[in-house]
PDB file of N, CA and C in Angstrom:
ATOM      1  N   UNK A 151      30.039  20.841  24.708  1.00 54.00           N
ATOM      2  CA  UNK A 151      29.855  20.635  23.285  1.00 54.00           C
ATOM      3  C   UNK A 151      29.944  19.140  22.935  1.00 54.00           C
ATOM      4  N   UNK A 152      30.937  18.419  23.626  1.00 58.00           N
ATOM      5  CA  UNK A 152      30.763  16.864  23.471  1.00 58.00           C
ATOM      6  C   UNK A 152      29.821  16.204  23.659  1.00 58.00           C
ATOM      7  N   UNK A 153      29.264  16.453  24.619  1.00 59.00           N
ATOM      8  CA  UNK A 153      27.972  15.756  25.253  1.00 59.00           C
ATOM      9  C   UNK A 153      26.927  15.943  24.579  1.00 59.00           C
ATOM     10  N   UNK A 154      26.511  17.438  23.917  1.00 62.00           N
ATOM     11  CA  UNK A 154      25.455  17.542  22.894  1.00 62.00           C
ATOM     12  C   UNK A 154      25.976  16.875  22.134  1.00 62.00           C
ATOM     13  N   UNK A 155      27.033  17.125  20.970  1.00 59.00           N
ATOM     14  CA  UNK A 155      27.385  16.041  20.206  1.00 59.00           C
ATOM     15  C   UNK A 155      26.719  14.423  20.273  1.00 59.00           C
ATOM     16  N   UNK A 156      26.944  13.906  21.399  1.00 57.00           N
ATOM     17  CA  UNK A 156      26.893  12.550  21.693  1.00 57.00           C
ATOM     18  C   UNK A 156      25.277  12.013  21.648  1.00 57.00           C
ATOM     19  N   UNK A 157      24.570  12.898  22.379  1.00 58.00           N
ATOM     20  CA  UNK A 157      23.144  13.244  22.737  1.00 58.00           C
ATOM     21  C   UNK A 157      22.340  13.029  21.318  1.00 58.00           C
ATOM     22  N   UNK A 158      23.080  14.226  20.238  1.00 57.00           N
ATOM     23  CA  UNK A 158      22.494  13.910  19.025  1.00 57.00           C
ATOM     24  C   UNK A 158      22.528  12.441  18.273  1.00 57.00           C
ATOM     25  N   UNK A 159      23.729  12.159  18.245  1.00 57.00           N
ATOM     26  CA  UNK A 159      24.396  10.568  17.287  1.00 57.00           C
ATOM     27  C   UNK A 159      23.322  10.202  18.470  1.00 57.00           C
ATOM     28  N   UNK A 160      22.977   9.672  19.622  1.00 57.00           N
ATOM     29  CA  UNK A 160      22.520   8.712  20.218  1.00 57.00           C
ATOM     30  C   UNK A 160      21.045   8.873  20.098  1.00 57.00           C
ATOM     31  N   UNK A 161      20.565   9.559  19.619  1.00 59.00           N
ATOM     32  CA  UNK A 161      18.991  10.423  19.356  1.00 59.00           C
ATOM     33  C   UNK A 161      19.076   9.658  17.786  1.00 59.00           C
ATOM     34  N   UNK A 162      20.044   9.573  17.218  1.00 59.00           N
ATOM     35  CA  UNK A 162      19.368   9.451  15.529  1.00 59.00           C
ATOM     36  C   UNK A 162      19.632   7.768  15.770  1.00 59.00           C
ATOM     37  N   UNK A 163      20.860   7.217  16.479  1.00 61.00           N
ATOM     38  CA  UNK A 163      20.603   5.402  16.374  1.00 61.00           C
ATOM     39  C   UNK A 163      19.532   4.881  16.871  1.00 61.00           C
ATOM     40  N   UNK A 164      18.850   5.484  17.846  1.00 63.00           N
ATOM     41  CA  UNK A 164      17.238   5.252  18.433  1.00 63.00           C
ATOM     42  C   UNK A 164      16.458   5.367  17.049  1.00 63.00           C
ATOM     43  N   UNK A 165      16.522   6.502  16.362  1.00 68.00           N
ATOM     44  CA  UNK A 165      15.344   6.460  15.300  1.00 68.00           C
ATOM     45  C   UNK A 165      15.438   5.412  14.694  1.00 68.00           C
ATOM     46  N   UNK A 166      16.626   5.403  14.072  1.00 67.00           N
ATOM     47  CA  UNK A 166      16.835   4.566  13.063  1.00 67.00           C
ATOM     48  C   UNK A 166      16.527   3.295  13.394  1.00 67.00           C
ATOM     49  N   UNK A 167      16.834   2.986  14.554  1.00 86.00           N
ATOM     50  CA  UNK A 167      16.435   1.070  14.301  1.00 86.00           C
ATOM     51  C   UNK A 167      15.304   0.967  14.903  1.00 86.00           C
ATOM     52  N   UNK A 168      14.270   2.242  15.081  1.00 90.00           N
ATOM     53  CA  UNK A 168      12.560   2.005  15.426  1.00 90.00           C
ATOM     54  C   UNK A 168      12.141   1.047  13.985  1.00 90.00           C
ATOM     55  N   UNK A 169      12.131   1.037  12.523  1.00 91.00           N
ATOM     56  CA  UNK A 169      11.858   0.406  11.827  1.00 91.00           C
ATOM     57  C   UNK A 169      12.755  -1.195  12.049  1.00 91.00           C
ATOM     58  N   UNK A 170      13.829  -1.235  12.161  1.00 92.00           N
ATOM     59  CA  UNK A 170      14.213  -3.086  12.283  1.00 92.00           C
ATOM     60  C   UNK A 170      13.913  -3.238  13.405  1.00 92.00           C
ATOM     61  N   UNK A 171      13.377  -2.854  14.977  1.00 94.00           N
ATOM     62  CA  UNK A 171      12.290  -3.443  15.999  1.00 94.00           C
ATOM     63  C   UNK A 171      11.368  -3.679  15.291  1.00 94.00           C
ATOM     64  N   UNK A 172      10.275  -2.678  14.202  1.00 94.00           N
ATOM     65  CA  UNK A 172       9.068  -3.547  13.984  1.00 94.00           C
ATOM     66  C   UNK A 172       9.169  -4.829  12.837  1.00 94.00           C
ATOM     67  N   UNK A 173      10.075  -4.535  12.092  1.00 94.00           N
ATOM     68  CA  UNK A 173      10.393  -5.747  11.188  1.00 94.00           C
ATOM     69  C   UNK A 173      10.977  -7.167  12.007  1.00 94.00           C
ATOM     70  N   UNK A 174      11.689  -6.976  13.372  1.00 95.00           N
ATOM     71  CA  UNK A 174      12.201  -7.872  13.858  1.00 95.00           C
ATOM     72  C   UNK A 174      10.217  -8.627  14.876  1.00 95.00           C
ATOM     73  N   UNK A 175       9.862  -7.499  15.159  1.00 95.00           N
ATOM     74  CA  UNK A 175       8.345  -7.882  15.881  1.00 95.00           C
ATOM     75  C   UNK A 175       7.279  -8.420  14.752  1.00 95.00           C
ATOM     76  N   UNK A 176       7.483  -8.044  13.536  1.00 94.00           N
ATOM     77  CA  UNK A 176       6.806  -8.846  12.660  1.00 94.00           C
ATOM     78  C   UNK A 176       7.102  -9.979  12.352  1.00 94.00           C
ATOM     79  N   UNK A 177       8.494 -10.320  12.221  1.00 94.00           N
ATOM     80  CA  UNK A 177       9.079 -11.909  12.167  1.00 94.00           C
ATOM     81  C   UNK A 177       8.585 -12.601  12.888  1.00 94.00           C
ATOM     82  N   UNK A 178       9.312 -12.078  14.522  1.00 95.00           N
ATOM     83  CA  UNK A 178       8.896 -12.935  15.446  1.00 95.00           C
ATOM     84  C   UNK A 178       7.518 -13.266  15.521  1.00 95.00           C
ATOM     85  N   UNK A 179       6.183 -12.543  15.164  1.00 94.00           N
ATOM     86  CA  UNK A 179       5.082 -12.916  15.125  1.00 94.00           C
ATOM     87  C   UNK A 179       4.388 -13.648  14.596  1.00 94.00           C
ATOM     88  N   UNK A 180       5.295 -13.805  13.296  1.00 94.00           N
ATOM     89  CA  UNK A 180       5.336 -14.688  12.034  1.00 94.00           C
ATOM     90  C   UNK A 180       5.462 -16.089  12.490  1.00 94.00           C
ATOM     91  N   UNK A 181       6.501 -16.480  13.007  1.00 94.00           N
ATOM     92  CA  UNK A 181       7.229 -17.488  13.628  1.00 94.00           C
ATOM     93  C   UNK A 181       6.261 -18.135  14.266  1.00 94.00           C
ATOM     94  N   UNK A 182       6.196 -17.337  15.599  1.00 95.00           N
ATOM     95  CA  UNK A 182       4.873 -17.961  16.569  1.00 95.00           C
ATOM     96  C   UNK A 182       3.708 -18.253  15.677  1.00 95.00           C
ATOM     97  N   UNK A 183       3.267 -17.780  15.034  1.00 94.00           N
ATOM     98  CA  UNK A 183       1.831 -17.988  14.427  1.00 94.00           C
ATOM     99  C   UNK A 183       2.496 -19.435  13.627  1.00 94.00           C
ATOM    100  N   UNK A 184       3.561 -19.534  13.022  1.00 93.00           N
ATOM    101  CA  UNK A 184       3.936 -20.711  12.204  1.00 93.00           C
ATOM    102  C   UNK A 184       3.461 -21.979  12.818  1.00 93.00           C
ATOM    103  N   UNK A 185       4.226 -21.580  14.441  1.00 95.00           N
ATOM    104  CA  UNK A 185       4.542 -23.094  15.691  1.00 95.00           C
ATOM    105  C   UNK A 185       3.037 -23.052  16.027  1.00 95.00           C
ATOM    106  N   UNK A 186       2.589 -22.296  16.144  1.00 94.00           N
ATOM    107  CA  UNK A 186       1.151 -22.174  16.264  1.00 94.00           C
ATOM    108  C   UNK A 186       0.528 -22.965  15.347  1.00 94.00           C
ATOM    109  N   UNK A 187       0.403 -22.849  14.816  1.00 94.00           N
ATOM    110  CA  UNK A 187      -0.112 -23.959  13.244  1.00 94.00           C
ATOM    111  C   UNK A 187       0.067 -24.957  13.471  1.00 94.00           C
ATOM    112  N   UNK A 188       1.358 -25.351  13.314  1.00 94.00           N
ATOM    113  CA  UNK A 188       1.802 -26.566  13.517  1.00 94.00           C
ATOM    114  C   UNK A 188       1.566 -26.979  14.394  1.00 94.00           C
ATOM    115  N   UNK A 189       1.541 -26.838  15.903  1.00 95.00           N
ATOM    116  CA  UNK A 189       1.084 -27.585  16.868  1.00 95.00           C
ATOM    117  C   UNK A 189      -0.439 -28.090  16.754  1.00 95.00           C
ATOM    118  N   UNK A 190      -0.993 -27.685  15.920  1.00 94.00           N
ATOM    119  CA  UNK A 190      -2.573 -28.168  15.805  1.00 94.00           C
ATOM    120  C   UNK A 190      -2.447 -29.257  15.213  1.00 94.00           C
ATOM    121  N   UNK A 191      -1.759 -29.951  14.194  1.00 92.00           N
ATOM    122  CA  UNK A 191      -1.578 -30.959  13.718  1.00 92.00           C
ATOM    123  C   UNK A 191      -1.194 -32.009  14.813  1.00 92.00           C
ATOM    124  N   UNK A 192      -1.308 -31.824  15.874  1.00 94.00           N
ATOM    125  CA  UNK A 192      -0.425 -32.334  16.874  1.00 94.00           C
ATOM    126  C   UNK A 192      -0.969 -32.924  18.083  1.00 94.00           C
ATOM    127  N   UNK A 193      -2.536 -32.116  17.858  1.00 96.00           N
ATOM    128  CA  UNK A 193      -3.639 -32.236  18.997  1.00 96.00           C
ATOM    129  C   UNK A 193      -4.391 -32.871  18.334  1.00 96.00           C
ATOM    130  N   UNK A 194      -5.208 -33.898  19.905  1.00 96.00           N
ATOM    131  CA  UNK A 194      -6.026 -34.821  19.645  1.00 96.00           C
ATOM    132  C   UNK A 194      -7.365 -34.594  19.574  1.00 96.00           C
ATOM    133  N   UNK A 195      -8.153 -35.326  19.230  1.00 96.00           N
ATOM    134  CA  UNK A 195      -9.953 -35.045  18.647  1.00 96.00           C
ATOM    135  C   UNK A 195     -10.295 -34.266  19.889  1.00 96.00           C
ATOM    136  N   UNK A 196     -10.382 -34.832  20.639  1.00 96.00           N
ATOM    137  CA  UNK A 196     -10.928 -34.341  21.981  1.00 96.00           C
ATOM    138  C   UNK A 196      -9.822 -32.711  22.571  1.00 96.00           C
ATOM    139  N   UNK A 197      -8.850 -32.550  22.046  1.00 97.00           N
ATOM    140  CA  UNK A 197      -8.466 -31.372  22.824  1.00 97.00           C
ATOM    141  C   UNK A 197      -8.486 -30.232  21.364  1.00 97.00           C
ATOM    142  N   UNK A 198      -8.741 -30.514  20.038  1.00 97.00           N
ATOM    143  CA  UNK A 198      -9.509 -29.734  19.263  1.00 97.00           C
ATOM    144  C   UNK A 198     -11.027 -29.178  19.254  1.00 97.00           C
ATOM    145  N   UNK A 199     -11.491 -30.153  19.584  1.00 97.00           N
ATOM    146  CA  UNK A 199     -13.632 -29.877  20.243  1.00 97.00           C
ATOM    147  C   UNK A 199     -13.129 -28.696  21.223  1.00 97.00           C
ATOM    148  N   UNK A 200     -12.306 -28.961  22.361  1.00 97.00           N
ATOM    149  CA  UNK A 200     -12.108 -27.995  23.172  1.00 97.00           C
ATOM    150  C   UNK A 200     -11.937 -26.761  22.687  1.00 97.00           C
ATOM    151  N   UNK A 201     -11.271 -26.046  22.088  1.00 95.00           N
ATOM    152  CA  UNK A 201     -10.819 -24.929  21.312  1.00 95.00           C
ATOM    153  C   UNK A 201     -11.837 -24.930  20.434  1.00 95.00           C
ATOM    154  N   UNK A 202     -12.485 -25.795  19.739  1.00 96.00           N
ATOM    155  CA  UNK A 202     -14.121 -25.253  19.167  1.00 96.00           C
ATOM    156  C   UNK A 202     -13.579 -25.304  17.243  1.00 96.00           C
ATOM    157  N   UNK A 203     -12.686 -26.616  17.128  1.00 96.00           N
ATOM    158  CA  UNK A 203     -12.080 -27.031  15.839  1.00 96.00           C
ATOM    159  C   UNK A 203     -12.303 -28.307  15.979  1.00 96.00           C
ATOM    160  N   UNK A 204     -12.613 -28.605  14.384  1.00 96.00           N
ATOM    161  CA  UNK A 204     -12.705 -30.040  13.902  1.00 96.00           C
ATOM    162  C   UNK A 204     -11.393 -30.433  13.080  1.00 96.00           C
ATOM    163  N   UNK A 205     -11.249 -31.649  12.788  1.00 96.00           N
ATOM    164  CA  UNK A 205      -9.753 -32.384  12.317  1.00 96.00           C
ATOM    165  C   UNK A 205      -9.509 -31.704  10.941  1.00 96.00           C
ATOM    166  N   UNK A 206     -10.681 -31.318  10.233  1.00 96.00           N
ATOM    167  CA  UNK A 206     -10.659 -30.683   8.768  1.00 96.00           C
ATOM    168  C   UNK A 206     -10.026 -29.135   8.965  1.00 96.00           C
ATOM    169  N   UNK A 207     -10.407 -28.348  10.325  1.00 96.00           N
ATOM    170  CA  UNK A 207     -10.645 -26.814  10.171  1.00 96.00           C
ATOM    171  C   UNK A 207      -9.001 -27.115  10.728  1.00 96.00           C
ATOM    172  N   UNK A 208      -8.469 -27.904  11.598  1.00 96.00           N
ATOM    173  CA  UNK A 208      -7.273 -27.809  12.051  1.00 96.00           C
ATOM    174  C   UNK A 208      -6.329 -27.979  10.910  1.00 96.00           C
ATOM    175  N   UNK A 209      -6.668 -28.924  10.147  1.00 95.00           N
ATOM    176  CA  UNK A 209      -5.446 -29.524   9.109  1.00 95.00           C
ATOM    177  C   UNK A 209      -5.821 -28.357   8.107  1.00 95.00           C
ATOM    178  N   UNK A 210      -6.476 -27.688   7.631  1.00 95.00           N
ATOM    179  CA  UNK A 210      -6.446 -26.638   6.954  1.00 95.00           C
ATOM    180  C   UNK A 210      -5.973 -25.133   7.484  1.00 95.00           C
ATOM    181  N   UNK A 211      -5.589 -25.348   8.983  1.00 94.00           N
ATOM    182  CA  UNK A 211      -5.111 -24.484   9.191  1.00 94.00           C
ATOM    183  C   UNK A 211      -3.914 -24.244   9.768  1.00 94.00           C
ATOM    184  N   UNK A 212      -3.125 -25.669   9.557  1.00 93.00           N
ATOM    185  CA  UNK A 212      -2.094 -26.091   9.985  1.00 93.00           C
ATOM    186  C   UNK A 212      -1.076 -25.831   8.359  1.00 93.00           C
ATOM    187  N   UNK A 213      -1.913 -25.464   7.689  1.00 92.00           N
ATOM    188  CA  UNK A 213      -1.249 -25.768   5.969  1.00 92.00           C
ATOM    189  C   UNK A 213      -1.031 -24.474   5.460  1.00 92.00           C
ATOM    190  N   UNK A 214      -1.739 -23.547   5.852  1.00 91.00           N
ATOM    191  CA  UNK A 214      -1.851 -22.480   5.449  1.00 91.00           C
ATOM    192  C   UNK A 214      -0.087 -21.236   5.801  1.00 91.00           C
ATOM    193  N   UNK A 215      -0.017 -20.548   4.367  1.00 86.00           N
ATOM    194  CA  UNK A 215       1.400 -20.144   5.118  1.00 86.00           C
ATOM    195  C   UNK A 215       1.225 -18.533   6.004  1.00 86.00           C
ATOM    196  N   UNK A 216       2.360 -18.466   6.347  1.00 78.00           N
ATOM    197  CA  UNK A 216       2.887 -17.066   7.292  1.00 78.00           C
ATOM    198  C   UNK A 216       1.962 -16.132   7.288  1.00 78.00           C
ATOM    199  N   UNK A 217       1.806 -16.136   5.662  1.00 76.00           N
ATOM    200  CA  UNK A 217       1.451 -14.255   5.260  1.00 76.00           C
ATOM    201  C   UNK A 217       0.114 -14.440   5.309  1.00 76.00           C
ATOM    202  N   UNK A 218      -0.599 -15.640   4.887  1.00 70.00           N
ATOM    203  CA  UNK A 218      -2.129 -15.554   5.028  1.00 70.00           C
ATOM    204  C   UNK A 218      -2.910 -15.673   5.853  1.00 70.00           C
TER     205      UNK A 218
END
């Protein structure tokens, strides 16, 4: 009877923090995409052509926030 007991409580703390994993995987994605940004401000003419961006499409997309 303990062990079911235990089985259950340990069955519902799994559910429950399936929603703050994806809120914690949305942050973190957030984040990266941020440093992501920002590092474009950071690169030179020649290693933007590479990636197939000009100094305008980078700095406009270095400005832009999280959610958009």
């Amino acid at each position: 009877m303990v062990m079911k007991m235990f089985s259950l409580t340990q069955r519902k703390n799994v559910s429950a923090s399936v929603p703050v994993l994806r809120l914690l995987r949305v942050v973190t994605t957030q984040i990266q995409m941020h440093r992501s940004r920002q590092a474009l401000k950071h690169l030179d003419t020649h290693l933007l052509k590479d990636i197939g961006l000009t100094e305008f499409e980078a700095a406009s997309e270095s400005q832009r926030q999280i959610w958009s």
